[in-house]
mmCIF file of C-alpha atoms in Angstrom:
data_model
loop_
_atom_site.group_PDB
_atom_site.id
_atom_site.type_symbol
_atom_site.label_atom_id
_atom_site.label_comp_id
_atom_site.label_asym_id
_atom_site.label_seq_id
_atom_site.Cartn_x
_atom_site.Cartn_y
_atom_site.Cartn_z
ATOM 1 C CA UNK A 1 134.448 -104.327 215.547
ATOM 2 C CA UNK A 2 136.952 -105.673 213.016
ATOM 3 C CA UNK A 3 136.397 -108.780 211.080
ATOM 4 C CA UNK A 4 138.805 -111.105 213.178
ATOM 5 C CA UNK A 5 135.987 -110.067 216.294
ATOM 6 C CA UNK A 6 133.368 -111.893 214.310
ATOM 7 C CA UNK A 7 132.925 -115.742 214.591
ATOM 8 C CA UNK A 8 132.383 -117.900 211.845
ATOM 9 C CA UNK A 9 128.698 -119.932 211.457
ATOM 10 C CA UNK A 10 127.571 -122.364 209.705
ATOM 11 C CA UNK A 11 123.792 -122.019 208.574
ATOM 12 C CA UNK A 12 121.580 -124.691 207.882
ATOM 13 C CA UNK A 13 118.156 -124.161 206.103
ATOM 14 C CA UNK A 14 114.823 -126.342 205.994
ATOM 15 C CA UNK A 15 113.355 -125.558 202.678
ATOM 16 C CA UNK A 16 110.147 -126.631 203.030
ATOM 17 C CA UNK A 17 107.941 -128.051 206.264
ATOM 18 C CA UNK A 18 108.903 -131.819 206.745
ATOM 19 C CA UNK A 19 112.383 -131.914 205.237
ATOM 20 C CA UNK A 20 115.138 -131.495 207.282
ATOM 21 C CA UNK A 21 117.445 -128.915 207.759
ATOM 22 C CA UNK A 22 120.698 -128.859 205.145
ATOM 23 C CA UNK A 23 123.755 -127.266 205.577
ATOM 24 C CA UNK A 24 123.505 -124.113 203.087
ATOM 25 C CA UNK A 25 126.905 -122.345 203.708
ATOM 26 C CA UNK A 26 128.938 -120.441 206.285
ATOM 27 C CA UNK A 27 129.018 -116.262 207.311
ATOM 28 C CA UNK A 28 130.322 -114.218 209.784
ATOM 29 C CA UNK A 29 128.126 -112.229 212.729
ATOM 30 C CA UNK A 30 128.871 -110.719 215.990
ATOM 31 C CA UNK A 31 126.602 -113.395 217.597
ATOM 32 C CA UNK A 32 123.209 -115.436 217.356
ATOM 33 C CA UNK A 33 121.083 -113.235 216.836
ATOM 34 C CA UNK A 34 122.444 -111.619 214.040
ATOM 35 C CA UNK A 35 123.645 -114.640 212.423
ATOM 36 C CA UNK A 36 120.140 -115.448 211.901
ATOM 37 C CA UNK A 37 119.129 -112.015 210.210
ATOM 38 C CA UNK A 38 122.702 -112.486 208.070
ATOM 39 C CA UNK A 39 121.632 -116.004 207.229
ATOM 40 C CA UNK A 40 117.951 -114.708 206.062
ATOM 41 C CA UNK A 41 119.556 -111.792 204.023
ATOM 42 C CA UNK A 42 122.378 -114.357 202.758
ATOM 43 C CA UNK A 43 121.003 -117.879 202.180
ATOM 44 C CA UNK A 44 116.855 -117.343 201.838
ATOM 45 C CA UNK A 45 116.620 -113.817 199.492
ATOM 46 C CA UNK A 46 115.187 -116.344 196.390
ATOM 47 C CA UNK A 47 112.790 -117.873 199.114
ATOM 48 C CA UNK A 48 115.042 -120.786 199.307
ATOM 49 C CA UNK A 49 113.634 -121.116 203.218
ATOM 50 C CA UNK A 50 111.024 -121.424 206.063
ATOM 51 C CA UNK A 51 113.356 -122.666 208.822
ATOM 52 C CA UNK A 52 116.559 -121.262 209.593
ATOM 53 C CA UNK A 53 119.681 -122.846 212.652
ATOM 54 C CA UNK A 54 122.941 -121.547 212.844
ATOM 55 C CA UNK A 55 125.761 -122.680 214.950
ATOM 56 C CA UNK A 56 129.035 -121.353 215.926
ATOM 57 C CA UNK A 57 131.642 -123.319 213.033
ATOM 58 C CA UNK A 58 133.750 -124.273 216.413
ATOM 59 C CA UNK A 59 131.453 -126.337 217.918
ATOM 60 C CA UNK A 60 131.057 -127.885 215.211
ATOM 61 C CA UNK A 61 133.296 -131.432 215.874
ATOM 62 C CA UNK A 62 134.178 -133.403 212.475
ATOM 63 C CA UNK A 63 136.186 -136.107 211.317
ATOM 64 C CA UNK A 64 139.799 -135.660 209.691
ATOM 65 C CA UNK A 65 140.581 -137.002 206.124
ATOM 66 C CA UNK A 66 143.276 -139.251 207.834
ATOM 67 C CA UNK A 67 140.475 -141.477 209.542
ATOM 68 C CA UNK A 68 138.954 -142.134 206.373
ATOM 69 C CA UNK A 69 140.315 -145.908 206.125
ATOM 70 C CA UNK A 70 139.517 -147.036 209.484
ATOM 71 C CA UNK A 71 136.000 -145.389 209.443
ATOM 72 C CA UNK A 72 134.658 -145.564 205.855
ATOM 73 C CA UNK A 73 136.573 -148.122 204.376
ATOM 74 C CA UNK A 74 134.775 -151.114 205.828
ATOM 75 C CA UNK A 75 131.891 -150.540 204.886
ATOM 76 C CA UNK A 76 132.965 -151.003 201.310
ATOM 77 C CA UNK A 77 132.079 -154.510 201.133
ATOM 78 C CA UNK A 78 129.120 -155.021 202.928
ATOM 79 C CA UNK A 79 126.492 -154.833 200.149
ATOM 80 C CA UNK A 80 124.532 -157.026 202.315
ATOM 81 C CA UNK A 81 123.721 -154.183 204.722
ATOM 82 C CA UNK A 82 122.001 -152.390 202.023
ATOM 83 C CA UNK A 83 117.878 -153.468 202.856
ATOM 84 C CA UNK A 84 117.602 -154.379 198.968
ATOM 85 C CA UNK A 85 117.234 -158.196 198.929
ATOM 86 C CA UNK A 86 113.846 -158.079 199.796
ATOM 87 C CA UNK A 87 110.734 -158.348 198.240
ATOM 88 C CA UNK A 88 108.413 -155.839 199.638
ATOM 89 C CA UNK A 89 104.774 -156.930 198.584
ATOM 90 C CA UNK A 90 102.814 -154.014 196.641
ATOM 91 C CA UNK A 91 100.607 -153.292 198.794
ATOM 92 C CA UNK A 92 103.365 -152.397 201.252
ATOM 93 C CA UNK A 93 103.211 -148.921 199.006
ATOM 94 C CA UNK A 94 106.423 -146.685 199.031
ATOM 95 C CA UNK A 95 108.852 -147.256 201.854
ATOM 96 C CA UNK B 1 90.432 -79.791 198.040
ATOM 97 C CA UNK B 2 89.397 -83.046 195.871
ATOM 98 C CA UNK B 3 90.323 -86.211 196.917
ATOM 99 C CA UNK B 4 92.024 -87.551 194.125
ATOM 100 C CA UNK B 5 94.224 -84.649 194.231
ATOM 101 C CA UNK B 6 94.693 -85.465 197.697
ATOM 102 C CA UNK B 7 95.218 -89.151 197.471
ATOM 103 C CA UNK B 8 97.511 -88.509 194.695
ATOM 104 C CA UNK B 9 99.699 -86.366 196.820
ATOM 105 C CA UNK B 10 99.131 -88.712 199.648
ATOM 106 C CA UNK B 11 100.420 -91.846 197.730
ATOM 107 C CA UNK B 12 102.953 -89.919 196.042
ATOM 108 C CA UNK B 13 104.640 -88.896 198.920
ATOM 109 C CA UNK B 14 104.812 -92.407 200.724
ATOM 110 C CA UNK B 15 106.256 -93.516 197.189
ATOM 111 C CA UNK B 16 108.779 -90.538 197.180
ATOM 112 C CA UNK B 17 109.911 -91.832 200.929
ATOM 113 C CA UNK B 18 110.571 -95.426 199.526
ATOM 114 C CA UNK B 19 112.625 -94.483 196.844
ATOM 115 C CA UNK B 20 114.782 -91.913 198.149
ATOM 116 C CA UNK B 21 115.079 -93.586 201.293
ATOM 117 C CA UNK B 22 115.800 -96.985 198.569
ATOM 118 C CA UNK B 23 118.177 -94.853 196.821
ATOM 119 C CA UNK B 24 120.403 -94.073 199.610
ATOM 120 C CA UNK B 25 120.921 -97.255 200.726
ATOM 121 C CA UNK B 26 121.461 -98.557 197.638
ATOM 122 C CA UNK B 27 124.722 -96.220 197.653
ATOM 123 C CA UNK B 28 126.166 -99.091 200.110
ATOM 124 C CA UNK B 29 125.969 -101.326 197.555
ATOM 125 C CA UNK B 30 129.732 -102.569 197.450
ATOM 126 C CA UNK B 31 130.929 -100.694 200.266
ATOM 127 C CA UNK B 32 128.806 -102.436 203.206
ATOM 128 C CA UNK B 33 131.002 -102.894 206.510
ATOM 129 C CA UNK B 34 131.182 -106.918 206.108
ATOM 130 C CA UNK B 35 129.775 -108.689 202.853
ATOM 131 C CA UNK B 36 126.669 -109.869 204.856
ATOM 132 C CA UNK B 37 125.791 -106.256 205.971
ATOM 133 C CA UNK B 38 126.214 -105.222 202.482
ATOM 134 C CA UNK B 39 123.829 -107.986 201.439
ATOM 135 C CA UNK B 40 121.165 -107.088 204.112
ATOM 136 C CA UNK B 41 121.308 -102.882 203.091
ATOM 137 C CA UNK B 42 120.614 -103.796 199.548
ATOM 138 C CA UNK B 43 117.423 -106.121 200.189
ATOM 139 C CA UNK B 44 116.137 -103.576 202.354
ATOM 140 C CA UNK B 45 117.179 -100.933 199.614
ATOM 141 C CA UNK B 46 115.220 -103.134 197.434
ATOM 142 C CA UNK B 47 112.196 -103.716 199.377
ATOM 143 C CA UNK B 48 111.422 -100.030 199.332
ATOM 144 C CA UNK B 49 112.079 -99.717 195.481
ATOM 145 C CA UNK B 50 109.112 -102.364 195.503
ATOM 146 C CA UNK B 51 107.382 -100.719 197.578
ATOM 147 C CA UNK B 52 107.650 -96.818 195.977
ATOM 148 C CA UNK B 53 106.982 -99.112 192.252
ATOM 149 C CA UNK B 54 103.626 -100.208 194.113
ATOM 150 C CA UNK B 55 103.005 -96.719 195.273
ATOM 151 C CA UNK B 56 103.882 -94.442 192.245
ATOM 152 C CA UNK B 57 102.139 -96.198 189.741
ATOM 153 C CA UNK B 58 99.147 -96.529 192.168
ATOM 154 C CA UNK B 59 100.035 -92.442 192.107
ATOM 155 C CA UNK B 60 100.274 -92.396 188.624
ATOM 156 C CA UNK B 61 97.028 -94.254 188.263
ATOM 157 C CA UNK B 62 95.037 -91.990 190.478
ATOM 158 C CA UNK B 63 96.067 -88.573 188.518
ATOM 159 C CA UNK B 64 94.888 -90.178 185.423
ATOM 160 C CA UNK B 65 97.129 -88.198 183.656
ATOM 161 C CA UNK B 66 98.725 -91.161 182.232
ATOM 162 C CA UNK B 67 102.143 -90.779 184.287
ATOM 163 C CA UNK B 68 103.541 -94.178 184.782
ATOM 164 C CA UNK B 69 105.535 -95.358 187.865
ATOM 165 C CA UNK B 70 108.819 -94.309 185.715
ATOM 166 C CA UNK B 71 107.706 -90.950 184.644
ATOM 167 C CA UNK B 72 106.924 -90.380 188.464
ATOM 168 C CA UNK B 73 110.188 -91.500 189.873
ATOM 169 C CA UNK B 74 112.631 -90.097 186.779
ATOM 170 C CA UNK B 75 110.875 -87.456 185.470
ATOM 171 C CA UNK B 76 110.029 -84.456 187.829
ATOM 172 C CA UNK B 77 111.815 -81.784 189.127
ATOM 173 C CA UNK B 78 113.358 -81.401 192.593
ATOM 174 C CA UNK B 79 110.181 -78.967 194.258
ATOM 175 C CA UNK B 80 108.295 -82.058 192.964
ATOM 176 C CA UNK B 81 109.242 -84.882 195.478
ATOM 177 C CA UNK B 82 107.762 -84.595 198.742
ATOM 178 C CA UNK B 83 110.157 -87.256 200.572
ATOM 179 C CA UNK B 84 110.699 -86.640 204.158
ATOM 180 C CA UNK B 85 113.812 -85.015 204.182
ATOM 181 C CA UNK B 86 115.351 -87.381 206.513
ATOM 182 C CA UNK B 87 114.971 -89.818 203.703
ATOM 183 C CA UNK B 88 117.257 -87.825 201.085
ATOM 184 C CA UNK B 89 120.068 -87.612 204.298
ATOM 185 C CA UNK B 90 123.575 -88.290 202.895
ATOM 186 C CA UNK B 91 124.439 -92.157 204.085
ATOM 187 C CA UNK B 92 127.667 -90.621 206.296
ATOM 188 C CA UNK B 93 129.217 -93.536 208.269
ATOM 189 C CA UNK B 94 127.376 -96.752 208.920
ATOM 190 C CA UNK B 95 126.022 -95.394 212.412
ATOM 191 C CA UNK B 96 124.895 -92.578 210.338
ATOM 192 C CA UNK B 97 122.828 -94.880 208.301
ATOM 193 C CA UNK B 98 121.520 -97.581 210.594
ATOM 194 C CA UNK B 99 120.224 -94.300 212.876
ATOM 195 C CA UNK B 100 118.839 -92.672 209.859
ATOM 196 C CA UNK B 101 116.797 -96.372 208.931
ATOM 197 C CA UNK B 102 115.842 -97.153 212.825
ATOM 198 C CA UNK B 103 114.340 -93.663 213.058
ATOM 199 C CA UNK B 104 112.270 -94.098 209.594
ATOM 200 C CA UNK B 105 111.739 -97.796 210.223
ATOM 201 C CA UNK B 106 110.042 -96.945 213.219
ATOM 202 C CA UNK B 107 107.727 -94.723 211.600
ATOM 203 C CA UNK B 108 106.797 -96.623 208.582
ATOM 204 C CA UNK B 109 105.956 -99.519 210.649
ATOM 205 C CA UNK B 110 103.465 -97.585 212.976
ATOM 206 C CA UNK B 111 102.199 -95.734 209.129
ATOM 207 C CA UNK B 112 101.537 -99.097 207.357
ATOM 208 C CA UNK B 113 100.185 -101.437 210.383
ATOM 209 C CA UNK B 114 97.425 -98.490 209.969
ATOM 210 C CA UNK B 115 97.808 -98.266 206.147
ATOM 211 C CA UNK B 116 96.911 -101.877 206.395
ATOM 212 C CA UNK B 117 92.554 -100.703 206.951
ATOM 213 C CA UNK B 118 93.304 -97.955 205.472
ATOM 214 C CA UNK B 119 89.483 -96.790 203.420
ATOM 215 C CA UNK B 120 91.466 -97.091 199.647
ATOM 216 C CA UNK B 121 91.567 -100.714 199.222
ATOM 217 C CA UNK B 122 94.362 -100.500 197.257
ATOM 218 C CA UNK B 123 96.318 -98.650 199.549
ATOM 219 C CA UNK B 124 95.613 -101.631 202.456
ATOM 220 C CA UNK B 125 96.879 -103.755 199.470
ATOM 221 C CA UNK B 126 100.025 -102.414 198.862
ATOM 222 C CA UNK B 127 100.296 -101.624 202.800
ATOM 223 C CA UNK B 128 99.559 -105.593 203.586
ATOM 224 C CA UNK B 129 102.656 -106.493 201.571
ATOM 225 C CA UNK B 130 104.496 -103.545 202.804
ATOM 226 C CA UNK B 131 104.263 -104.273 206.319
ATOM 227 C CA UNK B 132 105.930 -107.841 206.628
ATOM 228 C CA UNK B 133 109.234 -106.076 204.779
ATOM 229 C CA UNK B 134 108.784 -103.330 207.088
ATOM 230 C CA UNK B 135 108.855 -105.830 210.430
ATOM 231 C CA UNK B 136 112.169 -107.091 209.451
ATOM 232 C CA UNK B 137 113.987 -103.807 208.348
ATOM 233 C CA UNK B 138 112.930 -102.447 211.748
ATOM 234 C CA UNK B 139 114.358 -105.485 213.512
ATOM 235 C CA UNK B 140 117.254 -105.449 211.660
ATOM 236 C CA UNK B 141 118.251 -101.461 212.468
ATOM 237 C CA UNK B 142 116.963 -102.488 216.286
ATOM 238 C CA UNK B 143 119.451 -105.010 216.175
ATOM 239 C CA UNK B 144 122.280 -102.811 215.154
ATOM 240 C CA UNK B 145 121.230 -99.798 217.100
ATOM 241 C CA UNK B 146 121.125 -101.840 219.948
ATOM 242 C CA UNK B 147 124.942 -103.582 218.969
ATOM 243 C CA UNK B 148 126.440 -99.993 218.253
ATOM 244 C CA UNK B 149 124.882 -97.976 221.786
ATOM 245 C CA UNK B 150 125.381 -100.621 223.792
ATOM 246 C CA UNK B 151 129.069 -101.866 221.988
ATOM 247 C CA UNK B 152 132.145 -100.693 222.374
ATOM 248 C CA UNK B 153 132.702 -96.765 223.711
ATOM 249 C CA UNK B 154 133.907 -95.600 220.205
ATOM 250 C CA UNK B 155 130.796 -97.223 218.247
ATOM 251 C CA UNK B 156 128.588 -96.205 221.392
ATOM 252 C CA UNK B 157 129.152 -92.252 220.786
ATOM 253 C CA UNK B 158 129.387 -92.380 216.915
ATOM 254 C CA UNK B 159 125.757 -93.389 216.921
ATOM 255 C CA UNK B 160 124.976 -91.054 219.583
ATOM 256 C CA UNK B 161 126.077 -88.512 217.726
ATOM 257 C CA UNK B 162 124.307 -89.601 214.697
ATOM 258 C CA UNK B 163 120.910 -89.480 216.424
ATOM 259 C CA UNK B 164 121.572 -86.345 218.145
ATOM 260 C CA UNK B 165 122.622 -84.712 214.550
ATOM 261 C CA UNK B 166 119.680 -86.637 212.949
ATOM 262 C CA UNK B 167 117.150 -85.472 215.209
ATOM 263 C CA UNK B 168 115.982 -82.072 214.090
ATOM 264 C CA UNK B 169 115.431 -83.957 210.589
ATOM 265 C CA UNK B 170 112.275 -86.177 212.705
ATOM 266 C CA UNK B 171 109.741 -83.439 213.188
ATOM 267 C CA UNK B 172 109.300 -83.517 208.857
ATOM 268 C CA UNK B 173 108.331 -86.925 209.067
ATOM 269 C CA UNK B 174 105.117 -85.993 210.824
ATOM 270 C CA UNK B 175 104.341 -82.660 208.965
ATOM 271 C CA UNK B 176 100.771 -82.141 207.462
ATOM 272 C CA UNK B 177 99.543 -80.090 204.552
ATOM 273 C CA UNK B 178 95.422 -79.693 203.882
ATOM 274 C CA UNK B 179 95.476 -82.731 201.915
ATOM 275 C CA UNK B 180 96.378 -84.698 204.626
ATOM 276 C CA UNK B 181 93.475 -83.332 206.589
ATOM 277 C CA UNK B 182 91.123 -84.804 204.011
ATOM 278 C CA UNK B 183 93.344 -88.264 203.890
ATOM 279 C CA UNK B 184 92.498 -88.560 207.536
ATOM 280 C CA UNK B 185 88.897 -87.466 207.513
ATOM 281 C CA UNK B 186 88.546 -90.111 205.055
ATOM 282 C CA UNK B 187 89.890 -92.880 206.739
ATOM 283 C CA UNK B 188 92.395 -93.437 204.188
ATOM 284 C CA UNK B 189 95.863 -92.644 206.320
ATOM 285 C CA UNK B 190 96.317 -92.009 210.216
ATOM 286 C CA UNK B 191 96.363 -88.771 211.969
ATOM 287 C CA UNK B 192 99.956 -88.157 212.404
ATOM 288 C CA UNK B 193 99.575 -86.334 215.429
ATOM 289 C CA UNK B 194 98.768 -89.864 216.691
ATOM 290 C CA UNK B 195 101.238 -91.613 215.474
ATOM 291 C CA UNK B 196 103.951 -89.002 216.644
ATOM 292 C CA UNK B 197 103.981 -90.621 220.468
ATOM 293 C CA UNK B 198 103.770 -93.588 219.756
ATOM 294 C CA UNK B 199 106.983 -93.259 217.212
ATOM 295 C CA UNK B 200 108.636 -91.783 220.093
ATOM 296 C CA UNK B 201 107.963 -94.182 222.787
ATOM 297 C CA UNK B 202 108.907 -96.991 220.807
ATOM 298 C CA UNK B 203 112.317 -94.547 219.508
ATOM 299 C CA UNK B 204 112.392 -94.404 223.339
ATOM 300 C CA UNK B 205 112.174 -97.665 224.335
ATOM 301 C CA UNK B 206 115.474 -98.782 222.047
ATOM 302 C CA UNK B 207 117.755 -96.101 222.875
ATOM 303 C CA UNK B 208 117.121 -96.682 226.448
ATOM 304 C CA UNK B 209 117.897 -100.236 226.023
ATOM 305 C CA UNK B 210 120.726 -99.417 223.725
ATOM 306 C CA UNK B 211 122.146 -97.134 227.088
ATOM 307 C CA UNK B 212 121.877 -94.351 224.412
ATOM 308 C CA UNK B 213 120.019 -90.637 225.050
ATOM 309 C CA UNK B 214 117.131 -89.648 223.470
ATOM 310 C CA UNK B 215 118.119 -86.066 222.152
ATOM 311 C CA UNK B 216 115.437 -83.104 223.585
ATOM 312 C CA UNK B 217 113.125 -82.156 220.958
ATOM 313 C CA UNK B 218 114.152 -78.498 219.764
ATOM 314 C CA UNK B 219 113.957 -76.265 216.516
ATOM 315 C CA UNK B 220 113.140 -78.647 213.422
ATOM 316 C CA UNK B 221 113.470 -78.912 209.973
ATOM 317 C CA UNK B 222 110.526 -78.838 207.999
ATOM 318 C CA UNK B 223 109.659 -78.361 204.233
ATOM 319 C CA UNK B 224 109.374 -81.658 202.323
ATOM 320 C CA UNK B 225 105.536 -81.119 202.278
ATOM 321 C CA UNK B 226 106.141 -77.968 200.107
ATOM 322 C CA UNK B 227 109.208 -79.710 197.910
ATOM 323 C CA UNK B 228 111.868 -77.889 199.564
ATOM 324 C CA UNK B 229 114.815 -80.116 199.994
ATOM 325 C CA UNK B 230 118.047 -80.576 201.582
ATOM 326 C CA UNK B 231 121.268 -79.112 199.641
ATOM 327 C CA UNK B 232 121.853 -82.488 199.259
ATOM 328 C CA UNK B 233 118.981 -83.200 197.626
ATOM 329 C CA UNK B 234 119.780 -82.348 194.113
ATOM 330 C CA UNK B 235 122.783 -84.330 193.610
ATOM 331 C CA UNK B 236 121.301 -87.222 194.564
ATOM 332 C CA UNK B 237 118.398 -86.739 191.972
ATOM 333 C CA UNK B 238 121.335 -86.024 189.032
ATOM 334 C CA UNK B 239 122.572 -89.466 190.008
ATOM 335 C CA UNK B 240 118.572 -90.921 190.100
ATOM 336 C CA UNK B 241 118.045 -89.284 187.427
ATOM 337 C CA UNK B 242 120.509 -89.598 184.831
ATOM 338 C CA UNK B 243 120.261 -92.381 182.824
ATOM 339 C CA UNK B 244 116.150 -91.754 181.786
ATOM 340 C CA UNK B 245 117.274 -87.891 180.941
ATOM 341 C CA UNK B 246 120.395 -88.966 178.897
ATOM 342 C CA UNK B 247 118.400 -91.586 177.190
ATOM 343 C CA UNK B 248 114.537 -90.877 177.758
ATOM 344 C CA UNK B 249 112.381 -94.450 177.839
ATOM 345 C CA UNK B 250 115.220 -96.487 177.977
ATOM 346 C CA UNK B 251 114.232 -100.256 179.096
ATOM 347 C CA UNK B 252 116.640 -103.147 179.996
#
């Protein structure tokens, strides 16, 4: 099995119960399976996690750089979107 | 014979297997197959220095000689480890070594799920810790012995070949002296006359799976009980050994 056999992953790791999962880097492995054990041995050895998904980098669909005007830009302007002209009363507690 | 002697010998032994085993694997450091491999033979190398630290200067403690974990592991003589010689094996190619650690995995996980009510409390101590390491070394050689038998043809022989050479090395991990006798009267270790089908069952059970043979049981080595070691043995111990002899209670 030579390198160029093994797919690329991406690994994502909760790091505690209740937060969601965050992308924590990439690694190679034959398949699933041992992606997982690779991503324990790689990305949770200073107990960095209790939850671990990995997914094959190719299904993985993004956006390109060139898009970045037609997608991003617009939302430039549009402070008013941001939910922080409101008073929220005290006893609303943290939101 | 008296039970300290015996439990000294008893948890000397199991500390022994960690660290030799521990030492060999840390000889991939560097040169593992792909960087996460590498990664993954190192932890495991460096769960069992944990756990022979655990054992030794539970050892140590027990002889009351004042022998710390450090004197145990750099300090004696080659008659004076009583690894299972499968442990001290040379690392050979990476089908070498993941048969070498799926045979010994199997064992130690059988061992310390018993070590775990073991009599000695601090024995089921060190055991309890032990044993969740011990889980995922095991799955990780299943996973590879598995990948390798049932791979390609080339990677499917090379570990069949590795168990068939390594097999006349598993009869040593089950060998008893009369200190053992009184570990198991005492409720302190298993009988491993009882653990010796089950390890081969579950030894079974993968191969099978992994489309690989089980090789027949015929002449084995034996020794370790009595300290006498593999020719390979002593060179590994010059390389253990050498920086507390060239500079005796060095600390970094």
């Amino acid at each position: 099995m030579s390198r160029k056999d093994w797919p690329l992953w991406e690994v994502f790791i909760r790091s505690r119960s209740g937060l969601h999962h965050k992308h924590a880097g990439s690694l190679h492995a034959p398949d699933a399976e041992m992606a997982i054990s690779n991503a324990r041995d790689v990305y949770t050895r200073r107990n960095e996690g209790v939850s671990i998904w990995v997914v094959e980098s190719r299904h993985i669909h993004a956006t390109t750089p060139g898009e970045k005007e037609e997608l991003f830009d617009p939302a430039e302007d549009k402070a008013y979107r941001h939910p922080t002209f409101y008073d929220i009363p005290d006893e609303v507690g943290h939101m | 014979m008296e039970g300290n002697q015996a439990l000294f010998k008893y948890a000397l032994r199991l500390g022994d297997n960690a660290l030799i085993l521990g030492h060999r694997l840390s000889e991939w450091c560097g040169h593992g197959p792909e960087l996460e491999e590498d990664i993954a033979l190192i932890n495991v190398s460096l769960d069992l220095l944990g756990h022979s630290r655990s054992l030794l200067t539970y050892a140590g403690e027990v002889e009351g000689k004042g022998r710390s974990e450090d004197d145990l592991a750099y300090m004696r003589l080659e008659r004076d480890y009583t690894n299972a010689l499968i442990c001290e094996l040379p690392n050979g190619h990476f089908g070498d070594t993941i048969a070498r650690q799926f045979l010994i995995d199997v064992f130690n996980q059988l061992l310390f799920k018993e070590l775990c009510s073991s009599k000695d409390e601090r024995i089921a101590a060190i055991a309890a810790k032990a044993i969740k390491e011990i889980n995922y070394h095991l799955r990780h050689s299943t996973d590879w012995v598995l990948r390798l038998g049932d791979g390609t043809e080339e990677s499917h022989d090379r570990i069949q070949d590795a168990f068939n050479r390594l097999w006349e090395y598993t009869g040593d991990l089950f060998a008893q002296t009369e200190s053992d006798q009184w570990i198991t009267a005492n409720g302190i270790g298993p009988d491993p006359n009882e653990l010796r089908p089950r390890w081969k069952q579950k030894v079974t059970e993968v191969l099978t799976e992994a489309t690989l043979t089980v090789p027949e049981d015929a002449w084995m080595q034996k020794g370790s009980r009595t300290g006498t070691h593999t020719e390979h043995f002593g060179f590994l111990l010059a390389e253990l050994q050498y920086m507390q002899r060239a500079m005796p209670g060095c600390e970094w």
